Short mmCIF file of C-alpha atoms and ligand atoms in Angstrom, two decimals:
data_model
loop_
_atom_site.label_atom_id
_atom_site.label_comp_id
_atom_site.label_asym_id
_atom_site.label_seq_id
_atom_site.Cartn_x
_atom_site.Cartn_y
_atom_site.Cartn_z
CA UNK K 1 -2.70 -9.79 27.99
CA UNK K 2 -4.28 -6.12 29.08
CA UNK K 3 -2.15 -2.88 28.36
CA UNK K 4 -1.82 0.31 30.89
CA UNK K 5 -2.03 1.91 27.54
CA UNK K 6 -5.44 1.62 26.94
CA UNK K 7 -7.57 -0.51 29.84
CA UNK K 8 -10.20 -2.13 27.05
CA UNK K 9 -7.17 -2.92 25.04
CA UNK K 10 -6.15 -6.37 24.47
CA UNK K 11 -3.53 -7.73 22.53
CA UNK K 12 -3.47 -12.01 21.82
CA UNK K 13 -1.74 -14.54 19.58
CA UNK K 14 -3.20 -15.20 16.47
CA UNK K 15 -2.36 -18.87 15.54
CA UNK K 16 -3.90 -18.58 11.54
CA UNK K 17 -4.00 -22.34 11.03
CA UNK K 18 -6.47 -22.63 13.87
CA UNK K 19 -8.07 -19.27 14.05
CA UNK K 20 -9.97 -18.89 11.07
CA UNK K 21 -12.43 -15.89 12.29
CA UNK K 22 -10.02 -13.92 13.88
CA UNK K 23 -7.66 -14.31 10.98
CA UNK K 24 -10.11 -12.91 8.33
CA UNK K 25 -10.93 -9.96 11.01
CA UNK K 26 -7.10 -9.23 11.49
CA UNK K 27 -6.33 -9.25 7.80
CA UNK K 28 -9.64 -6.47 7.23
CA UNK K 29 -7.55 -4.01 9.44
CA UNK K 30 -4.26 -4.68 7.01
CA UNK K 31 -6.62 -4.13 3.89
CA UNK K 32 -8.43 -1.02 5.48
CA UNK K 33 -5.15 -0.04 6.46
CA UNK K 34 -3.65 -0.11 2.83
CA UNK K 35 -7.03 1.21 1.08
CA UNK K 36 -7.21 4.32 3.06
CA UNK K 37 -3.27 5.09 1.55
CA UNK K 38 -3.68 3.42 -1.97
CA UNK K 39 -7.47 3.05 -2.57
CA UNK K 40 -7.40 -0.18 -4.79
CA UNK K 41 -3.84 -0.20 -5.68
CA UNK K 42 -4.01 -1.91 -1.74
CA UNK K 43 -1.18 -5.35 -1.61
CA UNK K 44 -1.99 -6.93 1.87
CA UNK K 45 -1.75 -10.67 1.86
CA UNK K 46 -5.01 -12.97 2.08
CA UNK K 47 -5.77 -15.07 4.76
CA UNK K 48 -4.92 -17.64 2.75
CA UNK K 49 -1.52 -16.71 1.65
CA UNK K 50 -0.81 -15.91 5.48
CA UNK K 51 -2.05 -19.52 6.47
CA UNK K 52 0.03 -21.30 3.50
CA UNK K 53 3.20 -19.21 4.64
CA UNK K 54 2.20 -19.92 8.19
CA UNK K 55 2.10 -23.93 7.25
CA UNK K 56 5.08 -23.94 4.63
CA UNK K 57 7.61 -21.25 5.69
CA UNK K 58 11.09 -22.11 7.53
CA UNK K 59 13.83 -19.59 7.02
CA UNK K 60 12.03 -17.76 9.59
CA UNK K 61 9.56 -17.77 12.65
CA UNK K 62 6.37 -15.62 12.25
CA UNK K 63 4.41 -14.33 15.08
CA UNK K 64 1.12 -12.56 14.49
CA UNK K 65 -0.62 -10.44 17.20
CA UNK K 66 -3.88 -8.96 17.23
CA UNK K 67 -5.17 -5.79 18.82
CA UNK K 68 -8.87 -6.43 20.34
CA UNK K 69 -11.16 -4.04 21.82
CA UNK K 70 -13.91 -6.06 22.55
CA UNK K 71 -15.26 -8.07 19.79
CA UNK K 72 -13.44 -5.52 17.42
CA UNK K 73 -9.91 -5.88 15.46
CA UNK K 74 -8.37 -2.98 15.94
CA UNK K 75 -4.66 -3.67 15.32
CA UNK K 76 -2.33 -6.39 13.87
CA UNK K 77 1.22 -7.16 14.04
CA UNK K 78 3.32 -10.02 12.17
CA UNK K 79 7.00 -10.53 13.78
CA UNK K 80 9.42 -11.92 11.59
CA UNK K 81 12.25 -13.80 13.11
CA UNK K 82 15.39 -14.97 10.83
CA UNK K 83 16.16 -18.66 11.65
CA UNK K 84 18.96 -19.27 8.70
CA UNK K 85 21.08 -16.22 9.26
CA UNK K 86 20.55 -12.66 10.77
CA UNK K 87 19.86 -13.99 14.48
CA UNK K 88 20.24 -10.80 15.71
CA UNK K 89 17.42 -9.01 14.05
CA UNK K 90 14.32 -8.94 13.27
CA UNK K 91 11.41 -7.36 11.39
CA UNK K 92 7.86 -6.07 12.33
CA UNK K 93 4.69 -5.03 10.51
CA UNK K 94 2.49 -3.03 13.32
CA UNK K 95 -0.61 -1.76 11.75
CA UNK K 96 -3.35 0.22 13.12
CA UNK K 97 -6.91 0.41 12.14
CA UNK K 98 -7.60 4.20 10.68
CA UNK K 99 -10.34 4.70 12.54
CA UNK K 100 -8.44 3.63 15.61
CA UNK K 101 -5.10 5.63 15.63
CA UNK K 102 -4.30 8.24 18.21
CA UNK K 103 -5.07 6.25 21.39
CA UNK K 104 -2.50 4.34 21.95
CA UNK K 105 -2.69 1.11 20.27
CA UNK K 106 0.56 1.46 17.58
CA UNK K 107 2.19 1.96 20.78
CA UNK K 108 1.00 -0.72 23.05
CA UNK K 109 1.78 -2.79 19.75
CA UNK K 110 5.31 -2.01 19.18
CA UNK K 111 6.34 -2.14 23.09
CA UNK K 112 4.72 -5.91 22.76
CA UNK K 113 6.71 -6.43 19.58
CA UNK K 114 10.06 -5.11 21.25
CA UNK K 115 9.55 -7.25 23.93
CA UNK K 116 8.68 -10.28 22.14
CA UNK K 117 12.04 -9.18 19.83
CA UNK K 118 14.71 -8.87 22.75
CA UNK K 119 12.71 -12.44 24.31
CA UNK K 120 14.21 -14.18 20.99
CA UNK K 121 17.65 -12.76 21.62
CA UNK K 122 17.44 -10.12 19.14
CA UNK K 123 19.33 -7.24 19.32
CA UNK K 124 18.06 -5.02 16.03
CA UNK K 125 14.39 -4.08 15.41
CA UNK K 126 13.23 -2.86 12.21
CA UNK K 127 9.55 -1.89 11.32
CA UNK K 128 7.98 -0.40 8.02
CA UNK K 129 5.67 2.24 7.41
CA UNK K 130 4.14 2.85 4.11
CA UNK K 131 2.36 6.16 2.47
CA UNK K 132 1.03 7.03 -0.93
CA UNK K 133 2.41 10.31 -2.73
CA UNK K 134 1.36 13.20 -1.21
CA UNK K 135 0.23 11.29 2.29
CA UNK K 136 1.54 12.79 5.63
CA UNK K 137 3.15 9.30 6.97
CA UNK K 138 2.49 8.83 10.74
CA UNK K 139 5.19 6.68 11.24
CA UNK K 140 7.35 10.29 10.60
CA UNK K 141 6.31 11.05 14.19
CA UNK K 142 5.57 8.13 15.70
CA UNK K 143 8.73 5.49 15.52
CA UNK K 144 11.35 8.80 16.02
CA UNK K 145 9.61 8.97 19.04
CA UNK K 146 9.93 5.39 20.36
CA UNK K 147 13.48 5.37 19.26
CA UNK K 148 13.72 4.06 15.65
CA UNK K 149 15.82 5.93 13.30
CA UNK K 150 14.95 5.93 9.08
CA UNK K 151 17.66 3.06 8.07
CA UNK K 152 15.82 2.49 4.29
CA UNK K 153 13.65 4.48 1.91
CA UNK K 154 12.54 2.97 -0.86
CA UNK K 155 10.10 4.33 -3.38
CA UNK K 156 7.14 1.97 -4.68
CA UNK K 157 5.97 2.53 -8.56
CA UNK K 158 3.70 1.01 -10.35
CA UNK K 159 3.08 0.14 -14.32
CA UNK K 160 0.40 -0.09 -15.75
CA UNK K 161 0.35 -1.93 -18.29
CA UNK K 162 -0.95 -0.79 -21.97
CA UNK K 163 -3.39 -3.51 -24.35
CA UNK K 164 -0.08 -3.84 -26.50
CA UNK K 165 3.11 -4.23 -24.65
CA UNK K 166 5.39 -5.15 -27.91
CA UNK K 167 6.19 -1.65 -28.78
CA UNK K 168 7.64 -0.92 -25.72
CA UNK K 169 9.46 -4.44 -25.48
CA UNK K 170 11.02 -4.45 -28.85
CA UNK K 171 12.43 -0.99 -28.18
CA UNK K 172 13.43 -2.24 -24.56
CA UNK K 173 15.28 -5.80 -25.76
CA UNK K 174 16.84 -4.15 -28.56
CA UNK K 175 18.40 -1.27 -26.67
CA UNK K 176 19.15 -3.95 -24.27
CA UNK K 177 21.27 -6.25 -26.89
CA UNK K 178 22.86 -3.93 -28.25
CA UNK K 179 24.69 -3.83 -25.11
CA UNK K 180 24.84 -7.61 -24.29
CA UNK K 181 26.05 -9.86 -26.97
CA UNK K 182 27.58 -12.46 -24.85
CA UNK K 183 24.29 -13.16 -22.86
CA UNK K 184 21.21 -15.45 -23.14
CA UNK K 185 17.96 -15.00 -21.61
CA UNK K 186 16.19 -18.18 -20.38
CA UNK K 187 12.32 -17.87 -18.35
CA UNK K 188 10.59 -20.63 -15.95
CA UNK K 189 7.11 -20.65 -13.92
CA UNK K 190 6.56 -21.34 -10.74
CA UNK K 191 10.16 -23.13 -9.73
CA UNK K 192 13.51 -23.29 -10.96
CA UNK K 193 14.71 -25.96 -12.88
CA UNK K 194 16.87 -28.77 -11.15
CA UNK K 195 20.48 -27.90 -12.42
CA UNK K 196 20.02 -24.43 -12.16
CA UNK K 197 19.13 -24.35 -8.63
CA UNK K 198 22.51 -23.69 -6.80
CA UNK K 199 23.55 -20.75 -9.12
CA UNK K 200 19.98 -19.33 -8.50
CA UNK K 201 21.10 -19.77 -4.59
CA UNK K 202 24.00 -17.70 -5.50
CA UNK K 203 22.03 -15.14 -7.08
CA UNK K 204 19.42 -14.88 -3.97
CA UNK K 205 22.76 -14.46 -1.25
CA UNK K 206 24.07 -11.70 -3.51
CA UNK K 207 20.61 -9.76 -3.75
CA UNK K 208 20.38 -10.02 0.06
CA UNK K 209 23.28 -7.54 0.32
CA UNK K 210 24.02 -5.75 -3.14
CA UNK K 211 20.78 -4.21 -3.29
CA UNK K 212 21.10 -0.88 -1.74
CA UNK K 213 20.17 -1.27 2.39
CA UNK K 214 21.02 1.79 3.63
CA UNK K 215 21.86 1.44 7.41
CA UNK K 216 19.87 -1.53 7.91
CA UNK K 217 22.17 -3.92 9.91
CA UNK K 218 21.35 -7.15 8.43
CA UNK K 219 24.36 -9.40 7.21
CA UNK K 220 24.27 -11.27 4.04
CA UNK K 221 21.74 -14.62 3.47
CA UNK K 222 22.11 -17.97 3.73
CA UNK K 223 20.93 -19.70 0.27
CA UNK K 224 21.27 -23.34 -0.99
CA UNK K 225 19.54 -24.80 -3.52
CA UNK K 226 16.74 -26.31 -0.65
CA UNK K 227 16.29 -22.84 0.32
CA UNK K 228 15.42 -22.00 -3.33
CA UNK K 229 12.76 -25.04 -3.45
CA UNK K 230 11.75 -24.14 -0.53
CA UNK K 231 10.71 -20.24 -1.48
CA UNK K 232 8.77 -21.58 -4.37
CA UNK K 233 7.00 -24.40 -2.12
CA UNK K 234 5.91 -21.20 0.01
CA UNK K 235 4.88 -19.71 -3.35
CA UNK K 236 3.14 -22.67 -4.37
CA UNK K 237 1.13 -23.04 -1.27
CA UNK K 238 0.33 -19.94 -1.57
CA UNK K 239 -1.04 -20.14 -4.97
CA UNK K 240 1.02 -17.52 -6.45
CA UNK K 241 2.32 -18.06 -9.92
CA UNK K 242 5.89 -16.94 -10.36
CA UNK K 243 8.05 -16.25 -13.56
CA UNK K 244 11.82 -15.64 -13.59
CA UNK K 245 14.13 -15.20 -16.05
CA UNK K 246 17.84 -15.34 -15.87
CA UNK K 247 20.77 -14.00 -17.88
CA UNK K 248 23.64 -16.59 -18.53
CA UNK K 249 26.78 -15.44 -19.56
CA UNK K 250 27.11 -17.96 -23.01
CA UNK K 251 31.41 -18.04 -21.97
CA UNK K 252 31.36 -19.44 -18.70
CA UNK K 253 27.84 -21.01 -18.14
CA UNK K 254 27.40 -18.78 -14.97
CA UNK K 255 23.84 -17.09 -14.41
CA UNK K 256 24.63 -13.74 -13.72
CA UNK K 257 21.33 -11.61 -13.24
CA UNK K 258 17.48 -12.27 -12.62
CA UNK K 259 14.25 -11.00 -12.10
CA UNK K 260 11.15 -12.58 -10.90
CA UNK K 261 7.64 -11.68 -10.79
CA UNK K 262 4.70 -13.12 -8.21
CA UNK K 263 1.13 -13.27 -8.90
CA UNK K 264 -1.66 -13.91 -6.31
CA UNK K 265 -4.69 -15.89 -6.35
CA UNK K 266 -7.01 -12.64 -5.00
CA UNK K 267 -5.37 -9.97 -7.28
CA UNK K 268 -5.13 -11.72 -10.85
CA UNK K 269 -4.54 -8.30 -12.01
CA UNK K 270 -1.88 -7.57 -10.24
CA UNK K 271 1.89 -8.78 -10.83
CA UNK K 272 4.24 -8.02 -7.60
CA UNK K 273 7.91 -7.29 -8.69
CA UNK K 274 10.12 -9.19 -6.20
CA UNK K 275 14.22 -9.22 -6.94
CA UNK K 276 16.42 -8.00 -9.61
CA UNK K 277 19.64 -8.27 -9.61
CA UNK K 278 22.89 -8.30 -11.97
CA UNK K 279 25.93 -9.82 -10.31
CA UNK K 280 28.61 -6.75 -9.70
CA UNK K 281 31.19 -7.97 -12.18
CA UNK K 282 28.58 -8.12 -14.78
CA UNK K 283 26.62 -4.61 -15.03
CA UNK K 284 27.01 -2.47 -17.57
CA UNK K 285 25.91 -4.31 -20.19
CA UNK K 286 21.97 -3.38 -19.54
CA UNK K 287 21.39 -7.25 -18.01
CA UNK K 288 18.95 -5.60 -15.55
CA UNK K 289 16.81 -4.19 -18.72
CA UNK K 290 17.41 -7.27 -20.71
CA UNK K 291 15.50 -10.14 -17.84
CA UNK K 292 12.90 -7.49 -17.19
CA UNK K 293 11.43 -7.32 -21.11
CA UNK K 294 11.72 -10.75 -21.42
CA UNK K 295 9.88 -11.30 -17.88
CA UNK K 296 7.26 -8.99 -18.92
CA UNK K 297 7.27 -10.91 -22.18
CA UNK K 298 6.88 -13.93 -20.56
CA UNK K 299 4.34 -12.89 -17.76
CA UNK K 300 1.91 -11.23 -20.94
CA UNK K 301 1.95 -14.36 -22.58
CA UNK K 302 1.00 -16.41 -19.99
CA UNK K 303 -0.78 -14.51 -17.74
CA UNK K 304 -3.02 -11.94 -19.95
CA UNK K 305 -4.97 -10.87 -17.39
CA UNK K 306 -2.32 -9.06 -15.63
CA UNK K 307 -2.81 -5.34 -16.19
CA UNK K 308 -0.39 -3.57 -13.43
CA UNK K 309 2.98 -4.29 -11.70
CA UNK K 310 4.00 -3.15 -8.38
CA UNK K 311 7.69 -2.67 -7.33
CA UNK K 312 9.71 -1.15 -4.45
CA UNK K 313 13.12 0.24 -4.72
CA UNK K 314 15.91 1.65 -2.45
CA UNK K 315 15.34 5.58 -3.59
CA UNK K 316 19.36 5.48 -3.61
CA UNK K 317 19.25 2.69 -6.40
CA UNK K 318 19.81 5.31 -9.55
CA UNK K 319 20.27 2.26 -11.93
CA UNK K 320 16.95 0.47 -11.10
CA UNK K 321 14.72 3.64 -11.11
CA UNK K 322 16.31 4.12 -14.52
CA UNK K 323 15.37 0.57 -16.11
CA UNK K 324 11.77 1.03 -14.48
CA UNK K 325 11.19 4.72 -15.35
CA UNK K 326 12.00 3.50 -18.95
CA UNK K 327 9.56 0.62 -18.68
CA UNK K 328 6.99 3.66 -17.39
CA UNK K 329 6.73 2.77 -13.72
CA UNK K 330 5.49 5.85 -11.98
CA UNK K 331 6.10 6.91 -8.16
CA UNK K 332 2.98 6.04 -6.14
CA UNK K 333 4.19 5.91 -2.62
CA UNK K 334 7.20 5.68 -0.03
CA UNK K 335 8.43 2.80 2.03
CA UNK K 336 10.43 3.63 5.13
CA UNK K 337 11.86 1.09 7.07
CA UNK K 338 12.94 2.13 10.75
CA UNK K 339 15.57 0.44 12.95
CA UNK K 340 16.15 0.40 16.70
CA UNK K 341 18.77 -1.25 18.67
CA UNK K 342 17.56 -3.39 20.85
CA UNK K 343 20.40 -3.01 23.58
C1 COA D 1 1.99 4.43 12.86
C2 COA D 1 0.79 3.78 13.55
C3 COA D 1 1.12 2.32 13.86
C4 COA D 1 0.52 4.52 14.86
O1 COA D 1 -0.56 3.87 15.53
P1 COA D 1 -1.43 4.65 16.63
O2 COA D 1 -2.28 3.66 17.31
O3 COA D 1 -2.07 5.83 16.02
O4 COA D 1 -0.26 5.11 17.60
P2 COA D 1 -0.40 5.80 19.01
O5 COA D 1 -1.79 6.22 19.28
O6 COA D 1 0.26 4.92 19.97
O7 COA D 1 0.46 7.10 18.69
C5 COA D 1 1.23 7.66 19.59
C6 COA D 1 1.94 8.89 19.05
O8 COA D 1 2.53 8.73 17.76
C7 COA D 1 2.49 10.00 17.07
N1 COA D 1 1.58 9.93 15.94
C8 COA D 1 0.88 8.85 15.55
N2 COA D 1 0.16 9.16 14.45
C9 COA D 1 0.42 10.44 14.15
C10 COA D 1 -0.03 11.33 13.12
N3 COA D 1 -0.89 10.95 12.18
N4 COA D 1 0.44 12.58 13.13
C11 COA D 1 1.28 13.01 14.08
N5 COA D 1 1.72 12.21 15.08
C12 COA D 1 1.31 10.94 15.11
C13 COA D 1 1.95 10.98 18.06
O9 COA D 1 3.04 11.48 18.80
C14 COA D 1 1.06 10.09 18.91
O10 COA D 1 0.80 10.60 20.16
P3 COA D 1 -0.44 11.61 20.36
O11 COA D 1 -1.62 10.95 19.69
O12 COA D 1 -0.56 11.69 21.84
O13 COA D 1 -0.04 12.87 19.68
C15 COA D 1 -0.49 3.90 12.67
O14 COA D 1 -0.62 5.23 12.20
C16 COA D 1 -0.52 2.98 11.50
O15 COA D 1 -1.00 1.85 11.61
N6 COA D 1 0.00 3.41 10.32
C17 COA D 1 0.05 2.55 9.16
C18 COA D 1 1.04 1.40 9.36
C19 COA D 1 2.43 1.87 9.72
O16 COA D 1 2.95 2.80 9.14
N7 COA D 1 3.06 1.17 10.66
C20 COA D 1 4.45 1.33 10.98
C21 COA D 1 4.74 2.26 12.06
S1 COA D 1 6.47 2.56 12.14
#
């Protein structure tokens, strides 16, 4: 379709399965996008994790939009509908090229994602913005002006990680058992085993509401253990590695906290923290510290190559900047999500 906002402006579905040109050309503007904020520290997805998750993904339906100007990319959008719980809302990346910002394209975007939103019945919007330390973030100005109010802050930081990790892991695990005798640590790649599958559920329902959310108004996730295959399929596809290592509680059997860390194909380097979490009736006893040595343990022993991990975090979460600040994570940019009712 054309835009009033800008007449040479066009904005089209982008089926990735079938589009393999425009694909590659609409994931360049997410990478130039992310380079001009974090020069190689960049973490778009490849245009072959975006087909895979295209192919494999069901919890949700993804749209992605590109912004043409002619022949050129200038803009990209994915829309993330919920299909398994939180109907009424939904997410969108809008991204615009840096040398094309200022004439109207974010905006052109977002009105086309809006639509597209209140078309599916939603009735909640939420988009990101990202900027490094010390960046001006556009998205300060921009989505206040279209009506989105900051619902989430969360603070990335990154580790990177020294030739010998031991030191620090000895002096991390033993702090951490000193504090949680009653608890066993047990790691798996790339799925979960069989019998562990529905507590793991359990563990992924929790961490979609105890993790600080700040006014985001999203409801609490539907996991069962076919959800929990089903991420790791995604994964799989994707040809991400994953390790994840729970605490059990030795009295009851029950896993009570996990971590998990995903690895791309393109960025071998590069580990991507994705949850955490210690079940509410079980913190205190420094679980959270505990999963993450022995992840890192884990991840350095099978994956050498990895020399940096990359985490976000709710700025509120005080107990999770403390574990990572004494891992040595250190701040290298802000995450803002922004949220608009849609009615
Ligand atoms: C935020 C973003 C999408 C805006 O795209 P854009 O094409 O530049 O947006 P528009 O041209 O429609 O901007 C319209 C208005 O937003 C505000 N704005 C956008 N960028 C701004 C900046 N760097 N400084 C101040 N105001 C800005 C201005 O009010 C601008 O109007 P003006 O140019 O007439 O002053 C773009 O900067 C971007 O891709 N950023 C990285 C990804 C991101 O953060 N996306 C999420 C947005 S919530």
């Amino acid at each position: 379709m054309q835009t009033s906002a800008a007449p040479d402006l066009q904005i089209v579905d982008l089926d990735p399965l079938t589009d393999d040109t425009l694909l590659d050309a609409w994931v360049a503007v997410g990478v130039e996008s992310s380079r001009h904020e974090f020069g190689d520290r960049q973490t778009r997805y490849s245009a072959q994790e975006i087909r895979a998750r295209q192919r494999e993904v069901t919890d949700r339906r993804i749209e992605l939009l590109a912004a043409r100007v002619g022949e050129a990319v200038v803009g990209q959008v994915t829309l993330h509908l919920p299909l398994k719980d939180n109907l009424h809302f939904a997410h969108g990346d809008v991204t615009v090229h840096p040398d094309w910002r200022r004439r109207g394209i974010g905006s052109a975007l977002l009105a086309e994602v809006e639509q597209r939103a209140r078309q599916a019945g939603r009735t909640s919007l939420s988009i990101e913005s990202e900027a490094a330390v010390g960046h001006a973030d556009p998205a300060e100005s921009f989505a206040p002006a279209r009506g989105y109010r900051a619902a989430l802050a969360d603070l990335r930081s990154d580790l990177d990680l020294p030739d010998d990790l031991e030191p620090l892991l000895r002096d991390l695990e033993t702090d951490a058992r000193a504090h949680s005798a009653g608890y066993d640590v047990l790691t798996w790649w790339d799925g979960v085993p069989e019998e562990w599958l529905d507590q793991r559920a359990v563990l992924s329902a929790r961490m979609s509401t105890d993790a600080p959310l700040g006014d985001l108004a999203v409801e609490e996730e539907v996991w069962d253990a076919e959800r929990v295959r089903a991420l790791y399929r995604v994964a799989r596809a994707q040809g991400r590695r994953v390790v994840e290592t729970v605490a059990v509680h030795r009295e009851t059997g029950q896993a009570v906290a996990f971590t998990n860390l995903g690895i791309a194909e393109h960025t071998p380097q590069m580990a991507y923290q994705w949850d955490t979490l210690v079940l509410a009736e079980h913190r205190g006893h420094r679980l959270g510290q505990l999963v993450k040595a022995a992840n890192l343990r884990a991840l350095r022993a099978g994956l050498p190559e990895v020399r940096r991990v990359v985490t976000w975090n709710a700025e509120s979460n005080a107990p999770m900047l403390r574990v990572n600040r004494a891992l040595g994570f250190q701040p290298v940019g802000r995450m803002v999500e922004w949220q608009k009712s849609l009615t």
